[in-house]
Coordinates of N, CA, C and O in Angstrom, one line a residue:
M1 N 133.5 138.3 90.9 CA 134.8 137.9 90.7 C 135.7 138.3 91.9 O 135.7 139.4 92.3
N2 N 136.3 137.3 92.4 CA 137.1 137.5 93.6 C 138.6 137.7 93.2 O 139.4 136.8 93.2
I3 N 138.9 139.0 92.9 CA 140.2 139.4 92.5 C 140.6 140.6 93.3 O 139.7 141.3 93.8
P4 N 141.9 140.8 93.6 CA 142.3 141.9 94.5 C 142.3 143.3 93.8 O 142.6 144.3 94.4
H5 N 142.0 143.4 92.5 CA 142.0 144.6 91.8 C 140.9 145.6 92.3 O 139.9 145.2 92.8
Q6 N 141.2 146.9 92.2 CA 140.3 147.9 92.6 C 140.0 148.8 91.3 O 140.7 148.8 90.4
E7 N 138.9 149.5 91.4 CA 138.5 150.5 90.4 C 139.6 151.5 90.3 O 140.2 151.8 91.3
P8 N 140.0 152.0 89.2 CA 139.4 151.8 87.9 C 140.0 150.7 87.0 O 139.7 150.6 85.8
V9 N 140.9 149.9 87.6 CA 141.5 148.8 86.8 C 140.9 147.4 87.0 O 141.5 146.5 86.6
K10 N 139.8 147.4 87.7 CA 139.1 146.1 87.8 C 138.1 146.0 86.7 O 137.0 146.6 86.7
F11 N 138.5 145.3 85.6 CA 137.7 145.2 84.4 C 136.7 144.0 84.4 O 135.7 144.1 83.9
A12 N 137.2 142.9 85.1 CA 136.3 141.7 85.1 C 135.2 141.9 86.1 O 135.4 142.2 87.3
K13 N 134.0 141.9 85.6 CA 132.8 142.3 86.5 C 131.9 141.1 86.8 O 131.5 141.0 88.0
E14 N 131.7 140.2 85.9 CA 130.7 139.1 86.2 C 131.1 137.8 85.5 O 131.3 137.8 84.3
L15 N 131.2 136.7 86.3 CA 131.4 135.4 85.8 C 130.2 134.9 85.1 O 129.2 134.7 85.8
L16 N 130.2 134.7 83.8 CA 129.0 134.2 83.1 C 128.9 132.7 82.9 O 127.8 132.2 83.0
E17 N 130.0 132.1 82.7 CA 130.0 130.6 82.5 C 131.4 130.1 82.9 O 132.4 130.7 82.7
V18 N 131.4 128.9 83.5 CA 132.6 128.3 83.9 C 132.5 126.8 83.8 O 131.5 126.2 84.2
N19 N 133.6 126.2 83.3 CA 133.7 124.7 83.3 C 135.2 124.4 83.3 O 136.0 125.3 83.5
E20 N 135.5 123.1 83.2 CA 136.9 122.7 83.3 C 137.8 123.3 82.2 O 139.0 123.5 82.4
E21 N 137.2 123.6 81.0 CA 138.0 124.0 79.9 C 138.1 125.5 79.7 O 139.1 126.1 79.2
F22 N 137.0 126.3 80.0 CA 137.0 127.7 79.8 C 136.1 128.4 80.7 O 135.2 127.8 81.4
V23 N 136.3 129.8 80.8 CA 135.4 130.7 81.5 C 135.0 131.8 80.6 O 135.8 132.1 79.7
K24 N 133.8 132.3 80.8 CA 133.4 133.5 80.1 C 133.0 134.6 81.1 O 132.3 134.3 82.1
V25 N 133.6 135.7 80.9 CA 133.5 136.8 81.9 C 133.0 138.1 81.2 O 133.5 138.4 80.1
K26 N 132.1 138.8 81.8 CA 131.7 140.1 81.3 C 132.6 141.1 81.9 O 132.8 141.2 83.1
C27 N 133.2 141.9 81.0 CA 134.2 142.9 81.4 C 133.6 144.3 80.9 O 133.0 144.4 79.9
A28 N 133.9 145.3 81.8 CA 133.5 146.7 81.4 C 134.6 147.6 81.7 O 135.4 147.4 82.6
F29 N 134.6 148.7 80.9 CA 135.7 149.7 80.9 C 135.1 151.1 81.1 O 134.0 151.3 80.6
D30 N 135.8 152.0 81.7 CA 135.3 153.4 81.8 C 135.5 154.2 80.5 O 134.9 155.2 80.3
S31 N 136.5 153.7 79.7 CA 136.7 154.4 78.4 C 137.0 153.3 77.4 O 137.1 152.1 77.8
L32 N 137.0 153.6 76.1 CA 137.2 152.6 75.1 C 138.6 151.9 75.4 O 139.6 152.6 75.5
P33 N 138.5 150.6 75.5 CA 139.8 149.9 75.9 C 140.8 149.8 74.8 O 140.5 149.7 73.6
S34 N 142.0 149.8 75.2 CA 143.2 149.5 74.3 C 143.5 148.0 74.3 O 142.9 147.3 75.1
L35 N 144.4 147.6 73.5 CA 144.8 146.2 73.5 C 145.3 145.8 74.8 O 145.1 144.7 75.3
A36 N 146.1 146.7 75.4 CA 146.7 146.4 76.8 C 145.6 146.2 77.8 O 145.7 145.3 78.7
M37 N 144.5 147.0 77.7 CA 143.4 146.8 78.6 C 142.7 145.5 78.4 O 142.2 144.8 79.3
F38 N 142.6 145.1 77.1 CA 141.9 143.8 76.8 C 142.7 142.6 77.4 O 142.2 141.7 78.0
F39 N 144.1 142.6 77.3 CA 144.8 141.5 77.8 C 144.9 141.5 79.3 O 144.9 140.5 80.0
E40 N 144.8 142.7 80.0 CA 144.7 142.8 81.4 C 143.4 142.2 81.9 O 143.3 141.5 82.8
A41 N 142.3 142.6 81.1 CA 141.0 142.0 81.5 C 141.0 140.5 81.3 O 140.3 139.8 82.1
A42 N 141.6 140.0 80.3 CA 141.7 138.5 80.1 C 142.5 137.9 81.3 O 142.1 136.8 81.8
A43 N 143.6 138.5 81.7 CA 144.3 138.0 82.9 C 143.4 138.0 84.1 O 143.4 137.0 84.9
Q44 N 142.7 139.1 84.3 CA 141.7 139.1 85.5 C 140.7 138.0 85.3 O 140.3 137.4 86.3
S45 N 140.2 137.8 84.1 CA 139.1 136.8 83.9 C 139.6 135.4 84.1 O 138.8 134.6 84.5
S46 N 140.9 135.2 84.0 CA 141.4 133.8 84.3 C 141.2 133.4 85.7 O 141.1 132.2 86.1
A47 N 140.9 134.4 86.6 CA 140.6 134.1 88.0 C 139.3 133.3 88.2 O 139.0 132.7 89.2
G48 N 138.5 133.3 87.1 CA 137.2 132.6 87.1 C 137.4 131.1 87.3 O 136.5 130.4 87.7
F49 N 138.6 130.6 87.0 CA 138.8 129.2 87.2 C 139.0 128.8 88.7 O 138.8 127.7 89.1
S50 N 139.3 129.8 89.5 CA 139.5 129.6 91.0 C 138.1 129.8 91.7 O 137.5 130.8 91.5
Q51 N 137.7 128.8 92.4 CA 136.5 129.0 93.2 C 136.8 129.2 94.7 O 135.9 129.0 95.5
E52 N 138.0 129.6 95.0 CA 138.4 129.8 96.4 C 137.8 131.1 96.9 O 137.5 132.1 96.1
E53 N 137.5 131.2 98.2 CA 136.9 132.4 98.8 C 137.9 133.6 98.9 O 137.5 134.7 98.7
E54 N 139.1 133.3 99.1 CA 140.1 134.3 99.3 C 140.7 134.7 97.9 O 141.1 133.9 97.1
A55 N 140.8 136.0 97.7 CA 141.4 136.5 96.5 C 142.9 136.3 96.5 O 143.5 136.5 97.6
K56 N 143.5 135.8 95.4 CA 144.9 135.6 95.4 C 145.5 136.6 94.4 O 144.9 137.0 93.4
V57 N 146.7 136.9 94.6 CA 147.5 137.8 93.7 C 148.1 137.0 92.6 O 148.7 136.0 92.8
G58 N 147.8 137.5 91.4 CA 148.4 136.8 90.2 C 149.2 137.8 89.4 O 149.0 139.1 89.5
F59 N 150.3 137.3 88.8 CA 151.1 138.2 88.0 C 151.1 137.8 86.5 O 151.3 136.6 86.2
L60 N 150.8 138.7 85.6 CA 150.9 138.4 84.2 C 152.4 138.4 83.8 O 153.1 139.4 84.0
I61 N 152.9 137.2 83.4 CA 154.3 137.1 83.2 C 154.7 137.0 81.7 O 155.9 137.2 81.4
S62 N 153.8 136.6 80.9 CA 154.1 136.6 79.4 C 152.9 136.7 78.6 O 151.8 136.4 79.0
L63 N 153.1 137.2 77.4 CA 152.1 137.4 76.3 C 152.7 136.8 75.0 O 153.9 137.1 74.7
K64 N 151.9 136.1 74.3 CA 152.3 135.6 72.9 C 151.1 135.8 72.0 O 150.0 135.7 72.4
E65 N 151.4 136.0 70.7 CA 150.5 136.0 69.6 C 149.3 136.9 69.9 O 148.1 136.6 69.5
V66 N 149.5 138.0 70.6 CA 148.4 138.9 70.9 C 148.1 139.8 69.7 O 149.0 140.3 69.0
K67 N 146.8 139.8 69.4 CA 146.4 140.5 68.1 C 145.1 141.3 68.4 O 144.1 140.8 68.9
L68 N 145.1 142.5 67.9 CA 143.9 143.3 67.9 C 143.2 143.1 66.6 O 143.8 143.5 65.5
N69 N 142.0 142.5 66.6 CA 141.3 142.2 65.4 C 140.4 143.3 64.9 O 140.0 143.4 63.8
K70 N 139.9 144.1 65.9 CA 139.0 145.2 65.6 C 139.2 146.3 66.7 O 139.3 145.9 67.8
E71 N 139.2 147.5 66.3 CA 139.3 148.6 67.3 C 138.1 148.6 68.2 O 136.9 148.3 67.7
A72 N 138.3 148.9 69.4 CA 137.2 148.9 70.4 C 136.2 150.0 70.0 O 136.6 151.1 69.6
D73 N 134.9 149.7 70.2 CA 133.9 150.7 69.9 C 132.7 150.7 70.9 O 131.7 151.3 70.7
T74 N 132.9 150.0 72.0 CA 131.9 149.9 73.1 C 132.7 149.8 74.4 O 133.9 149.6 74.4
L75 N 131.9 149.8 75.5 CA 132.6 149.7 76.8 C 132.4 148.3 77.5 O 133.1 148.1 78.5
E76 N 131.6 147.4 77.0 CA 131.4 146.1 77.6 C 131.7 145.0 76.6 O 131.3 145.1 75.4
Y77 N 132.3 144.0 77.1 CA 132.8 142.8 76.3 C 132.6 141.5 77.0 O 132.6 141.5 78.2
I78 N 132.6 140.4 76.3 CA 132.7 139.1 76.8 C 134.1 138.6 76.5 O 134.5 138.6 75.4
I79 N 134.8 138.1 77.6 CA 136.1 137.5 77.4 C 136.0 136.1 77.7 O 135.6 135.7 78.8
K80 N 136.4 135.3 76.7 CA 136.5 133.8 76.9 C 138.0 133.4 77.1 O 138.8 133.8 76.3
V81 N 138.2 132.8 78.2 CA 139.6 132.3 78.6 C 139.6 130.8 78.6 O 138.8 130.2 79.3
E82 N 140.5 130.2 77.9 CA 140.7 128.7 77.9 C 142.0 128.4 78.6 O 143.0 129.0 78.3
K83 N 141.9 127.4 79.5 CA 143.1 126.9 80.2 C 143.9 126.0 79.2 O 143.3 125.0 78.8
K84 N 145.1 126.3 78.9 CA 145.9 125.4 78.0 C 146.9 124.5 78.8 O 147.0 123.4 78.6
V85 N 147.7 125.1 79.7 CA 148.7 124.4 80.5 C 148.7 124.9 81.9 O 148.7 126.1 82.1
A86 N 148.8 124.0 82.8 CA 148.9 124.4 84.2 C 150.1 123.6 84.8 O 150.2 122.4 84.7
F87 N 151.0 124.3 85.5 CA 152.2 123.7 86.1 C 152.4 124.4 87.4 O 152.9 125.5 87.4
A88 N 152.1 123.7 88.5 CA 152.2 124.3 89.9 C 151.4 125.7 89.9 O 150.2 125.7 89.6
S89 N 152.0 126.8 90.1 CA 151.3 128.1 90.3 C 151.4 128.9 89.0 O 151.0 130.0 88.9
V90 N 151.8 128.2 87.9 CA 151.9 128.9 86.6 C 150.9 128.3 85.6 O 150.9 127.1 85.5
C91 N 150.1 129.1 85.0 CA 149.1 128.7 84.0 C 149.2 129.5 82.7 O 149.4 130.7 82.7
E92 N 149.1 128.8 81.6 CA 149.0 129.4 80.3 C 147.5 129.3 79.8 O 146.9 128.3 79.9
F93 N 147.0 130.5 79.3 CA 145.7 130.6 78.9 C 145.6 131.2 77.5 O 146.5 132.1 77.2
S94 N 144.7 130.8 76.7 CA 144.4 131.6 75.5 C 143.1 132.4 75.8 O 142.3 132.1 76.6
F95 N 143.0 133.6 75.1 CA 141.8 134.4 75.3 C 141.3 134.9 74.0 O 142.0 135.1 73.0
E96 N 140.0 135.2 74.0 CA 139.3 135.8 72.9 C 138.4 136.9 73.5 O 137.7 136.7 74.5
V97 N 138.3 138.1 72.9 CA 137.5 139.2 73.3 C 136.4 139.4 72.3 O 136.6 139.5 71.1
Y98 N 135.1 139.3 72.8 CA 133.9 139.4 71.9 C 133.0 140.6 72.4 O 133.1 141.0 73.5
D99 N 132.2 141.0 71.4 CA 131.1 141.9 71.8 C 130.1 141.1 72.7 O 130.2 139.9 72.8
L100 N 129.1 141.8 73.2 CA 128.1 141.1 74.1 C 127.3 140.0 73.4 O 126.8 139.1 74.0
S101 N 127.1 140.1 72.1 CA 126.4 139.1 71.3 C 127.3 138.0 70.9 O 126.9 137.0 70.3
E102 N 128.6 138.1 71.2 CA 129.6 137.1 70.8 C 129.7 136.8 69.3 O 130.0 135.7 68.9
T103 N 129.5 137.9 68.5 CA 129.5 137.7 67.0 C 130.8 138.4 66.4 O 131.2 138.0 65.4
T104 N 131.3 139.4 67.1 CA 132.5 140.1 66.6 C 133.7 139.9 67.6 O 133.6 140.1 68.8
N105 N 134.8 139.4 67.0 CA 136.0 139.2 67.8 C 136.9 140.4 67.7 O 137.3 140.8 66.6
Y106 N 137.2 140.9 68.9 CA 138.0 142.1 69.0 C 139.5 141.9 69.2 O 140.4 142.6 68.7
A107 N 139.9 140.8 69.9 CA 141.3 140.5 70.2 C 141.4 139.0 70.6 O 140.5 138.4 71.0
T108 N 142.6 138.6 70.4 CA 143.0 137.2 70.7 C 144.4 137.2 71.2 O 145.2 138.1 71.0
G109 N 144.8 136.1 71.9 CA 146.2 136.0 72.4 C 146.3 134.8 73.4 O 145.4 134.1 73.7
I110 N 147.6 134.7 73.8 CA 147.9 133.7 74.8 C 148.7 134.5 75.9 O 149.5 135.3 75.7
L111 N 148.3 134.2 77.2 CA 149.0 134.8 78.3 C 149.3 133.8 79.3 O 148.7 132.7 79.4
T112 N 150.4 134.1 80.1 CA 150.8 133.2 81.2 C 150.7 134.0 82.5 O 151.1 135.2 82.6
V113 N 150.1 133.4 83.5 CA 149.9 134.0 84.8 C 150.5 133.1 85.9 O 150.4 131.9 85.8
M114 N 151.2 133.8 86.8 CA 151.7 133.1 88.0 C 150.9 133.5 89.2 O 150.8 134.7 89.4
I115 N 150.4 132.6 90.0 CA 149.7 132.9 91.2 C 150.6 132.9 92.4 O 151.4 131.9 92.6
Q116 N 150.5 133.9 93.2 CA 151.4 134.0 94.4 C 150.8 133.0 95.4 O 149.6 133.0 95.7
E117 N 151.7 132.2 95.9 CA 151.3 131.2 96.9 C 151.4 131.7 98.3 O 152.1 132.6 98.6

């Protein structure tokens, strides 16, 4: 993943699947993640839509309908991010956080990211 984040806040580790509608990213944490860590990981995962070589700075500018469905109980997750709306440098995404087998949903929500031009 080509994002400017550094450890220990670089949660997005590996781009697993990408198409025009969604990306799936494997994310890992040093400690059991909070809801805030899940939505930061989802924001980082949204960078999977960009195939540019240079990392760009993005800003998480809004959150809606964010819900913790199950308390975190492991350090690795799959985050699926779907692109909903894109207008210039602002994009709205929905996200879902799953365990590695994608059978248990830990969190959901909608986030808006603005990319610095």
